[in-house]
Short mmCIF file of C-alpha atoms in Angstrom, two decimals:
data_model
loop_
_atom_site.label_atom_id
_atom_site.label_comp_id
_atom_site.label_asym_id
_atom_site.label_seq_id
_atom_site.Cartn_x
_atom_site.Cartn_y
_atom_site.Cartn_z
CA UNK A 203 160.33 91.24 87.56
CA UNK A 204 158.98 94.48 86.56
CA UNK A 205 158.44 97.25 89.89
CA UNK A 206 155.04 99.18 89.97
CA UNK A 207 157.68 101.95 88.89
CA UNK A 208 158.35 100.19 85.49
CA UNK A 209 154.51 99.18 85.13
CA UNK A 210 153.12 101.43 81.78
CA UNK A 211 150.96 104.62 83.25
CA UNK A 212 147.58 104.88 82.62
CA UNK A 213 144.09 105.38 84.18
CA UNK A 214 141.55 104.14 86.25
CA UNK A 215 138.42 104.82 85.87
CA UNK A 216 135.87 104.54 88.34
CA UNK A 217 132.18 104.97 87.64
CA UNK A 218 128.54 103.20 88.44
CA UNK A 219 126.23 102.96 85.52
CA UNK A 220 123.46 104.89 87.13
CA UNK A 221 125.60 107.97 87.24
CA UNK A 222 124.63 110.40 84.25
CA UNK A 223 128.10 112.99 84.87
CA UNK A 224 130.05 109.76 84.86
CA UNK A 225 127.97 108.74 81.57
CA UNK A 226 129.71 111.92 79.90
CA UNK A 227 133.72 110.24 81.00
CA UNK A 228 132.90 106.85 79.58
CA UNK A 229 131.63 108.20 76.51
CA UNK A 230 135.06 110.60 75.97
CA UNK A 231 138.11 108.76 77.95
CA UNK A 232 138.95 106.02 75.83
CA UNK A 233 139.70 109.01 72.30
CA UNK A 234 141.33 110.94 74.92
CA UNK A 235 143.24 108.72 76.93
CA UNK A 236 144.21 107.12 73.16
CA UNK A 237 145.79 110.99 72.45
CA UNK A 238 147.96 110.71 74.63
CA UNK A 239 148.99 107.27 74.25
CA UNK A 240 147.38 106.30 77.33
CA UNK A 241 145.80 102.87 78.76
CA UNK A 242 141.91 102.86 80.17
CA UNK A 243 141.36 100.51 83.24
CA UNK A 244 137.75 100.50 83.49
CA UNK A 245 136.60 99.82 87.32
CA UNK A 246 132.84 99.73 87.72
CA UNK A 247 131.49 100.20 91.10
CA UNK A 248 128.08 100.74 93.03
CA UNK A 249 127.79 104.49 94.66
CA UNK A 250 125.07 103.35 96.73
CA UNK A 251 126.92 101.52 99.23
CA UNK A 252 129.37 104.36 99.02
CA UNK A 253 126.02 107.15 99.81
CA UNK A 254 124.56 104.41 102.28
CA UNK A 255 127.38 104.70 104.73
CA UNK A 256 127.27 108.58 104.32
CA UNK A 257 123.88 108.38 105.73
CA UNK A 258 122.09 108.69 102.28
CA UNK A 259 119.20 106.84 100.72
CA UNK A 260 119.33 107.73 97.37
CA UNK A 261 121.96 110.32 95.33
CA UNK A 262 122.26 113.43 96.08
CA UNK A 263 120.50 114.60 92.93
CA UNK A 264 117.46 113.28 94.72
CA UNK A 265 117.96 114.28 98.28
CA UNK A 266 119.21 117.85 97.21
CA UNK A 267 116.48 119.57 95.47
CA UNK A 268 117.86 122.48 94.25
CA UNK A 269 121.23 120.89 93.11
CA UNK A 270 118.84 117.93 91.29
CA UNK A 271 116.84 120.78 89.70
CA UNK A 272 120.02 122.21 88.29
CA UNK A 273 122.18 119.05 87.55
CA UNK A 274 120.13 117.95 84.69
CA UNK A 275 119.91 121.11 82.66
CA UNK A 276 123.90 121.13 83.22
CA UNK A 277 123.80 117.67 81.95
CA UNK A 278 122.06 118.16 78.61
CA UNK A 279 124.27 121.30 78.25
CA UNK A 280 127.53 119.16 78.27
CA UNK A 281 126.29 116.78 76.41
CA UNK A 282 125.37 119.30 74.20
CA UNK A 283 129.10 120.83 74.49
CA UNK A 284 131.04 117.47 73.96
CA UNK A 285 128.98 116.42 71.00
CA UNK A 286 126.90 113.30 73.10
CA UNK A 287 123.28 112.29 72.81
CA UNK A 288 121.61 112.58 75.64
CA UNK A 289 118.02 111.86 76.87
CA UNK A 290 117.14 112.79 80.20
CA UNK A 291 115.95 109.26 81.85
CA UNK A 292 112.81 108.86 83.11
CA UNK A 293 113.85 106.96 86.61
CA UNK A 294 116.79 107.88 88.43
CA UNK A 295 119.13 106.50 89.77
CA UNK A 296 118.76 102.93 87.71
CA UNK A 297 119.71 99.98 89.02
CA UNK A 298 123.10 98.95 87.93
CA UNK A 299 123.85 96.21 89.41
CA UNK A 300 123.82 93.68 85.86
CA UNK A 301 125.77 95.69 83.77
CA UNK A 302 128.41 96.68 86.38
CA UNK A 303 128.52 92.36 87.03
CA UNK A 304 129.22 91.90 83.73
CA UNK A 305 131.85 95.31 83.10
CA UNK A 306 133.85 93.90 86.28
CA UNK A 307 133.95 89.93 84.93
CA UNK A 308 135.11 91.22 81.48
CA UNK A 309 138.05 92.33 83.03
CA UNK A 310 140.45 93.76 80.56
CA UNK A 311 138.59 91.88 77.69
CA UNK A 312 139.19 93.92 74.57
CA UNK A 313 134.67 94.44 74.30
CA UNK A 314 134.49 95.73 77.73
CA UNK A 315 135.04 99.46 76.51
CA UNK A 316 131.91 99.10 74.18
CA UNK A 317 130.00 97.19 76.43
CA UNK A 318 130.49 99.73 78.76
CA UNK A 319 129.72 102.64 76.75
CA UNK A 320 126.94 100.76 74.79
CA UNK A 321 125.43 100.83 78.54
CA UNK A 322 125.79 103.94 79.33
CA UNK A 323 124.07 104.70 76.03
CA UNK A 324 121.15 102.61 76.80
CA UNK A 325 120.62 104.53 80.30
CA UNK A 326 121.04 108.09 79.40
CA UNK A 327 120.21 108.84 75.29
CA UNK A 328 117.74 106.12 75.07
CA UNK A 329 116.29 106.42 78.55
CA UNK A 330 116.03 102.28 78.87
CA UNK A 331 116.11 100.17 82.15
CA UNK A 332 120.10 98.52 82.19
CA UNK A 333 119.51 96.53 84.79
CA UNK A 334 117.94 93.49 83.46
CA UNK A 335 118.69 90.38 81.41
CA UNK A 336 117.51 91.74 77.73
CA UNK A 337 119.16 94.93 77.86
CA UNK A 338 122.71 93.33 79.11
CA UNK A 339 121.95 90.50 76.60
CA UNK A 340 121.16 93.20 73.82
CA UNK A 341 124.59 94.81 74.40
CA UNK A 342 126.32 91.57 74.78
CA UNK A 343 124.76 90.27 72.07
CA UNK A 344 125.33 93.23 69.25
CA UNK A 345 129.44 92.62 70.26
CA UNK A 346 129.19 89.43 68.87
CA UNK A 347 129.51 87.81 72.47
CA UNK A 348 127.66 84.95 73.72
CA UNK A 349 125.10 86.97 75.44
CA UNK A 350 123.90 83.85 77.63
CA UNK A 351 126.95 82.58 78.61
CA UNK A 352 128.54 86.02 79.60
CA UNK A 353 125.83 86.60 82.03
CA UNK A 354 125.33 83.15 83.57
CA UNK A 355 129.36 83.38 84.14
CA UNK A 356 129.42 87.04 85.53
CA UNK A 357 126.34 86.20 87.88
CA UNK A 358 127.55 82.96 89.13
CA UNK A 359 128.52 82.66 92.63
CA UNK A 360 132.47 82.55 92.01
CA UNK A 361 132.02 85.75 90.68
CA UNK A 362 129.40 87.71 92.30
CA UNK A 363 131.75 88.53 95.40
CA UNK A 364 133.92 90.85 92.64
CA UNK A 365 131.09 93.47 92.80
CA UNK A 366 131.40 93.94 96.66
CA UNK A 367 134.93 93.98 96.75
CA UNK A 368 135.47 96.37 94.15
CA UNK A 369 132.90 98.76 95.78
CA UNK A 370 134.86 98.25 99.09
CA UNK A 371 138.44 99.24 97.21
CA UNK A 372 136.66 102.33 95.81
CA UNK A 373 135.53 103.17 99.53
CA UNK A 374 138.85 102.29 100.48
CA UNK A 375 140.54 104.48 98.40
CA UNK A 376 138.40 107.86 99.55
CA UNK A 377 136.40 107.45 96.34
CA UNK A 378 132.69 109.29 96.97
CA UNK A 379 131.49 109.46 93.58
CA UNK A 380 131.39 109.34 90.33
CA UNK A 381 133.24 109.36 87.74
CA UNK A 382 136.59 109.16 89.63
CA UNK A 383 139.53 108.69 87.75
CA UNK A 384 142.92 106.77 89.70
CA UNK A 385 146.90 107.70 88.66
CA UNK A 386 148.82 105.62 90.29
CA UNK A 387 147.16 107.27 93.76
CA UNK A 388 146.17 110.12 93.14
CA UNK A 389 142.44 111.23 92.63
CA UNK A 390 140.32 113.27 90.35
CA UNK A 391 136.68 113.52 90.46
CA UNK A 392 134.25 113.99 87.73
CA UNK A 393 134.21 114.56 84.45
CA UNK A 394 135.37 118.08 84.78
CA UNK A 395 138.75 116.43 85.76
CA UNK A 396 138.93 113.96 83.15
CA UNK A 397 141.65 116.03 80.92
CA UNK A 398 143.63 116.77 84.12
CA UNK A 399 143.71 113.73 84.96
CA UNK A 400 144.79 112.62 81.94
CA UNK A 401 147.69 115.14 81.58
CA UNK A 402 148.85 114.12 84.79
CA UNK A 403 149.08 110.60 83.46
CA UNK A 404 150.64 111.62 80.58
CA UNK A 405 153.31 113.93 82.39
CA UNK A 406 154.43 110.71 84.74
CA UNK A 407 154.68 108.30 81.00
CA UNK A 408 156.32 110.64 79.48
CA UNK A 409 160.69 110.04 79.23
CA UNK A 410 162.52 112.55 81.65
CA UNK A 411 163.08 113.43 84.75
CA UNK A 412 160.65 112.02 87.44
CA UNK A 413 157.73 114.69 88.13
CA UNK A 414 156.51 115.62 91.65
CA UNK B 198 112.57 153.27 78.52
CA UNK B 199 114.93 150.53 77.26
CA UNK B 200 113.25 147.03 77.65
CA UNK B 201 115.97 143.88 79.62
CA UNK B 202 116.63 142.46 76.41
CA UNK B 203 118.00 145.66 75.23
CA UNK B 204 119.87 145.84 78.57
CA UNK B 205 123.95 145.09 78.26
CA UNK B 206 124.82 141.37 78.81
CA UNK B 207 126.79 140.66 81.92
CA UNK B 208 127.49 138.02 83.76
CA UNK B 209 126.72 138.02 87.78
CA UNK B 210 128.98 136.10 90.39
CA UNK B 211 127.09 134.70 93.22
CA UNK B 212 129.52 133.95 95.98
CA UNK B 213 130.61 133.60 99.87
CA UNK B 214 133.83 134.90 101.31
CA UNK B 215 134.01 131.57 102.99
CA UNK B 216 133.84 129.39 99.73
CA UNK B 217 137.24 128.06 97.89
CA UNK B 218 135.85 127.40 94.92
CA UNK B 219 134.59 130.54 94.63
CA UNK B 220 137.84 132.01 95.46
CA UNK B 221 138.86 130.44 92.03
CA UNK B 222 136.34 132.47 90.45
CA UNK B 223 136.58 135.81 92.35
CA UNK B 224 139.93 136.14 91.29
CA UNK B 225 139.32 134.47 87.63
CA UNK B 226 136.10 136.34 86.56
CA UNK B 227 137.08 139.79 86.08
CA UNK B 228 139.89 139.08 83.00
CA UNK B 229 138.10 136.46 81.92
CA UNK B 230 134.59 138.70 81.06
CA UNK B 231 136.88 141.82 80.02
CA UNK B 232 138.34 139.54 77.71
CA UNK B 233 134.85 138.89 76.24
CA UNK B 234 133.83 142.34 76.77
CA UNK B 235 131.47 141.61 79.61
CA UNK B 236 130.85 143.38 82.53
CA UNK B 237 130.87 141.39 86.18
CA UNK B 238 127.98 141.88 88.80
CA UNK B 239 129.36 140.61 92.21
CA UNK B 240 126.76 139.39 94.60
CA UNK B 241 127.98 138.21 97.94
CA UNK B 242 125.77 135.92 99.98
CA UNK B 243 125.55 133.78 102.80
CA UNK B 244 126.18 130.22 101.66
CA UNK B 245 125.55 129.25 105.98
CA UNK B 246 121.64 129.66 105.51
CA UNK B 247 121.34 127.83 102.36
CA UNK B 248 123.02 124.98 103.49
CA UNK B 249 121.09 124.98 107.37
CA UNK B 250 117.94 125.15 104.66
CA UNK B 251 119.09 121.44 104.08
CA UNK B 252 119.67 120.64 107.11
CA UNK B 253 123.33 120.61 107.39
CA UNK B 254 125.26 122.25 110.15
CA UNK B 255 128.48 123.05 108.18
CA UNK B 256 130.05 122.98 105.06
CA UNK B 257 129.74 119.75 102.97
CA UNK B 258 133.50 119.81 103.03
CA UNK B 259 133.30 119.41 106.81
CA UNK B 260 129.97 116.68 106.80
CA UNK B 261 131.61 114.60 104.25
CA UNK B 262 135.13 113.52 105.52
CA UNK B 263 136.32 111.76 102.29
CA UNK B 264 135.16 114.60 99.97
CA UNK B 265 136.19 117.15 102.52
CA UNK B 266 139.91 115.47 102.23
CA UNK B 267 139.80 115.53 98.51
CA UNK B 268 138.58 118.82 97.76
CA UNK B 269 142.01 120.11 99.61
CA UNK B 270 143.88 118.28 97.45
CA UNK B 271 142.19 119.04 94.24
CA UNK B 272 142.11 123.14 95.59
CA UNK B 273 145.58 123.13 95.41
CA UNK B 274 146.08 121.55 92.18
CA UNK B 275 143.61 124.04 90.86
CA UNK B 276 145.39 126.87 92.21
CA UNK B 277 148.40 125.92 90.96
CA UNK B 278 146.80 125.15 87.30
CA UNK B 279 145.44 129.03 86.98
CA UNK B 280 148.81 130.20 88.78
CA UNK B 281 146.81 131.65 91.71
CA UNK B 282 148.57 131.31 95.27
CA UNK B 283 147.05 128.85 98.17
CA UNK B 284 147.47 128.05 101.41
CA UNK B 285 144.98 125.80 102.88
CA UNK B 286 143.13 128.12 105.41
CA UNK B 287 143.49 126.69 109.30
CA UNK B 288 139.79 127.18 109.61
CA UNK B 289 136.88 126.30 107.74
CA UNK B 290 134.68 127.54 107.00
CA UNK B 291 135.54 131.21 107.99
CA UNK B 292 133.04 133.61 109.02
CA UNK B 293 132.54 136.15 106.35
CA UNK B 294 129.67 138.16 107.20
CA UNK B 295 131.71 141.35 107.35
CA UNK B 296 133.30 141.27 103.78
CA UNK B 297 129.76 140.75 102.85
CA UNK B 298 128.25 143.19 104.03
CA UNK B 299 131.14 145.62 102.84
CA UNK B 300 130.68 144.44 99.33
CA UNK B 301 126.84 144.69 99.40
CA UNK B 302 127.29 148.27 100.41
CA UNK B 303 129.29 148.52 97.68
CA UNK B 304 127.63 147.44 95.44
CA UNK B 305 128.47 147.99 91.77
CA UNK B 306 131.56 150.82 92.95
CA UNK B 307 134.33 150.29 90.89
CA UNK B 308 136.89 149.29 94.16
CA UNK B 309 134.52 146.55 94.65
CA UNK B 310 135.95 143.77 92.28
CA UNK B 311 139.57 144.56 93.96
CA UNK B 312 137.97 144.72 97.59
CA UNK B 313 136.70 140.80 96.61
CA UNK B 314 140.00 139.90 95.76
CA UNK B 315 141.94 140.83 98.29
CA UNK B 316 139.35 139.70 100.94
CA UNK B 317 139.43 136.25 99.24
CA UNK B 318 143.40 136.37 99.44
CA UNK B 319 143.75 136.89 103.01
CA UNK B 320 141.50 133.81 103.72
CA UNK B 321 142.97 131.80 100.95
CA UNK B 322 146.44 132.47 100.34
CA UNK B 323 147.55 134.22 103.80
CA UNK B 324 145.16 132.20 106.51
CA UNK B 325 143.62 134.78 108.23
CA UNK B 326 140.02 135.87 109.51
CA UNK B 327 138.22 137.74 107.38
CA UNK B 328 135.07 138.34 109.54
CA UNK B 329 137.38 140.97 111.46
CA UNK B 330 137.22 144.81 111.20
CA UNK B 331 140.97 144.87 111.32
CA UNK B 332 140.92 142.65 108.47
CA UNK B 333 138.15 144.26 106.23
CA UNK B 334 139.58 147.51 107.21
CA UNK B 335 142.91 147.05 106.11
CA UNK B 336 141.84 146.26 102.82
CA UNK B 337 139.27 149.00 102.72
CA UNK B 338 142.31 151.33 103.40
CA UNK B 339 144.85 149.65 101.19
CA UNK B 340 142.38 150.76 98.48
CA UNK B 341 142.52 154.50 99.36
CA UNK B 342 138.77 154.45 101.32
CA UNK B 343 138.04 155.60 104.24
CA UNK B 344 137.59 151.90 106.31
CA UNK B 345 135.88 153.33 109.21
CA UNK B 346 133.36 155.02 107.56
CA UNK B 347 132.67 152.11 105.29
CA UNK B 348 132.01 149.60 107.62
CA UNK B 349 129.83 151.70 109.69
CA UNK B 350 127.97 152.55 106.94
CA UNK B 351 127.80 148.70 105.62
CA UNK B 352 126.78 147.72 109.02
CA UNK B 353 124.25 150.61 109.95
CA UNK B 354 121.00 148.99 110.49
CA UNK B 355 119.49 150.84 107.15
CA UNK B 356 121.83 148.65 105.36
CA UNK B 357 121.70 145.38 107.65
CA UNK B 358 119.18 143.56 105.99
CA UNK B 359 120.54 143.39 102.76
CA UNK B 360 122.63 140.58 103.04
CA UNK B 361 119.33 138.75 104.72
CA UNK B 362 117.90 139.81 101.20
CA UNK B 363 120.87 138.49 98.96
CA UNK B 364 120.61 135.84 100.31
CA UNK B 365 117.01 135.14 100.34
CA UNK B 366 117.29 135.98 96.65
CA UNK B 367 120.29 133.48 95.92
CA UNK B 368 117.95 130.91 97.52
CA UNK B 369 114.79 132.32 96.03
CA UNK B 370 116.95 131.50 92.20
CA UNK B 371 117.74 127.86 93.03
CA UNK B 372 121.52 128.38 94.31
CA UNK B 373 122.38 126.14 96.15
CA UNK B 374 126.31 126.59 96.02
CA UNK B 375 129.21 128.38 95.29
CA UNK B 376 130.22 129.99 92.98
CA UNK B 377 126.96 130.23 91.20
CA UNK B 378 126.97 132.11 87.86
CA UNK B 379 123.71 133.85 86.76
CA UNK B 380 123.05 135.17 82.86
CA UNK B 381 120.36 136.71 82.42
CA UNK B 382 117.98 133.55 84.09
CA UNK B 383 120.38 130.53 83.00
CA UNK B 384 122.42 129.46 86.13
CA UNK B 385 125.88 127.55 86.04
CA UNK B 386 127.64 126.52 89.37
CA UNK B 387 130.62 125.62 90.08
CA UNK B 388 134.27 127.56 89.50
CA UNK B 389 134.55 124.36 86.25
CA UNK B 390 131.42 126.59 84.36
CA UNK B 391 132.69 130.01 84.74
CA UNK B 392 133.88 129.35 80.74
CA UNK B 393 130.21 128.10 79.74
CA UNK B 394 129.06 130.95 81.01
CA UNK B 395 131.28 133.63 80.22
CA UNK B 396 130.68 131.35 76.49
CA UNK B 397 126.96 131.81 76.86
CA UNK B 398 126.58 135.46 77.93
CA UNK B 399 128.99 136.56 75.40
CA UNK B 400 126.89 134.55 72.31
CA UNK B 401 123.58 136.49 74.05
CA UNK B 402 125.67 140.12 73.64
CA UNK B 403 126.73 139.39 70.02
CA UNK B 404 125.08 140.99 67.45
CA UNK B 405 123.06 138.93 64.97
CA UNK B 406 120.29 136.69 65.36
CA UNK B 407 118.62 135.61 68.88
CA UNK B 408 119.91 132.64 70.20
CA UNK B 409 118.36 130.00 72.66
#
């Protein structure tokens, strides 16, 4: 058997659907990570139990007035930056519930990359509603994927409990927000970490000497 | 008379003695806008009101224990990325009214920028007060000024109410953290935009077309 020490680095990435900064990591971490020769775990989650527990009803962006004012002019400017479209969307913070259902049953399916950015898309440069049955379907469905079946299968009771847990591991693991990115145990949050991140994963792959 | 678009670009630092972050950017900004040939406006303010505006007693870094436990962590990996030198300080946040008010008096004197950095060192990289007229003083006088006189003068009543005022103003702009940076009326927060900004004022001071 292989130890966790042998297991190939890569990274985890953490993120609910209805987060726009964590919008701007799924849209850039899989050409990155690919650069440097590195493996994307993609880990959906729901912030809201995470800001429900802190006391909060809704994100931040909304309680905070000021810091929502700002946050979307920031947005569009590093979208702007990193070359993304971007729309600001109309209601905030979307449900996410569907998407992040069917992101967490695809597992480590080869479409769960697109599906996931192909989501994101929907939510924040084309300012549509992700959590319901035609846009899921719609995404599903443009992968070639039996849009129907996918959904009936990641809603169905055996499965729903994975949405829960996950949420629970992310709270587990100190996570409070999104995007978050995991290597090995060590924690970076948002996108302005997503290259550090990154090189840190690619300084513990890389042959030589074990790195603090 | 020359009109404020004919006035020199610059780029102003909104910050609290008390704030990491903006300890990045205190000791960052000065190179950084030289490099671009900008000049730095330092505006110390008190980041305690802004947040008791919200209704929070303390830093978020003290409200929110999992954040609070990362941002340690991720200061110190910062640090270490711009080759600054940390130590975590024993108390948080620190009072830093005094410094304040010192660099207020200041105001655009050319020992301020150095007075900022040192200030920010002691609390940063040597744990100790800063809200102290030992403290203050000794870097007043390490600078060749006469410390007494300084800090009488930053604290006599005529000159009292301008921190009050700073910070009224930081509030009155829409800050809501620090470091905030301010060009011209675009804001970017956080110690992660000092680039952007530094980018943007220094694409406003070039010559040739207006940009938006």
């Amino acid at each position: 058997m292989r130890s966790i020490a042998d297991a190939p680095v890569g990274i985890e990435l953490w993120f609910d659907f209805a987060s726009p900064y964590a919008y701007l990591s799924v849209m850039r971490i899989e050409e990155a990570a690919a650069r440097r020769g590195l493996a994307v775990a993609w880990k959906p989650f729901l912030l809201g139990p995470i800001f429900s527990a802190q006391g909060w009803e809704s994100s931040p962006f909304v309680l905070q007035k000021q810091k929502g004012a700002y946050v979307w002019k920031d947005l569009a400017r590093q979208c702007r930056k990193h070359g993304l479209p971007w729309r600001q969307p109309s209601a905030f913070p979307r449900g996410s519930v569907l998407p992040a259902r069917v992101a967490l049953w695809g597992g480590g399916a080869p479409w769960v990359a697109e599906f996931c950015r192909q989501a994101m898309r929907l939510n924040f440069a084309e300012d549509r509603d992700i959590d319901t049955v035609e846009a899921v379907g719609g995404v599903l469905a443009a992968l070639g994927l039996d849009a129907d079946a996918a959904i009936a299968q990641a809603c169905a009771e055996a499965h729903k409990p994975l949405l829960r847990r996950q949420t629970e591991a992310a709270r587990a693991q100190g996570i409070f927000g999104a995007p978050t990115f995991m290597v090995r145990s060590k924690m970076f949050w948002g996108n302005d970490r997503l290259e550090d991140a990154l090189d840190f994963a690619a300084g513990l792959a890389a042959p030589g000497p074990a790195r603090a």
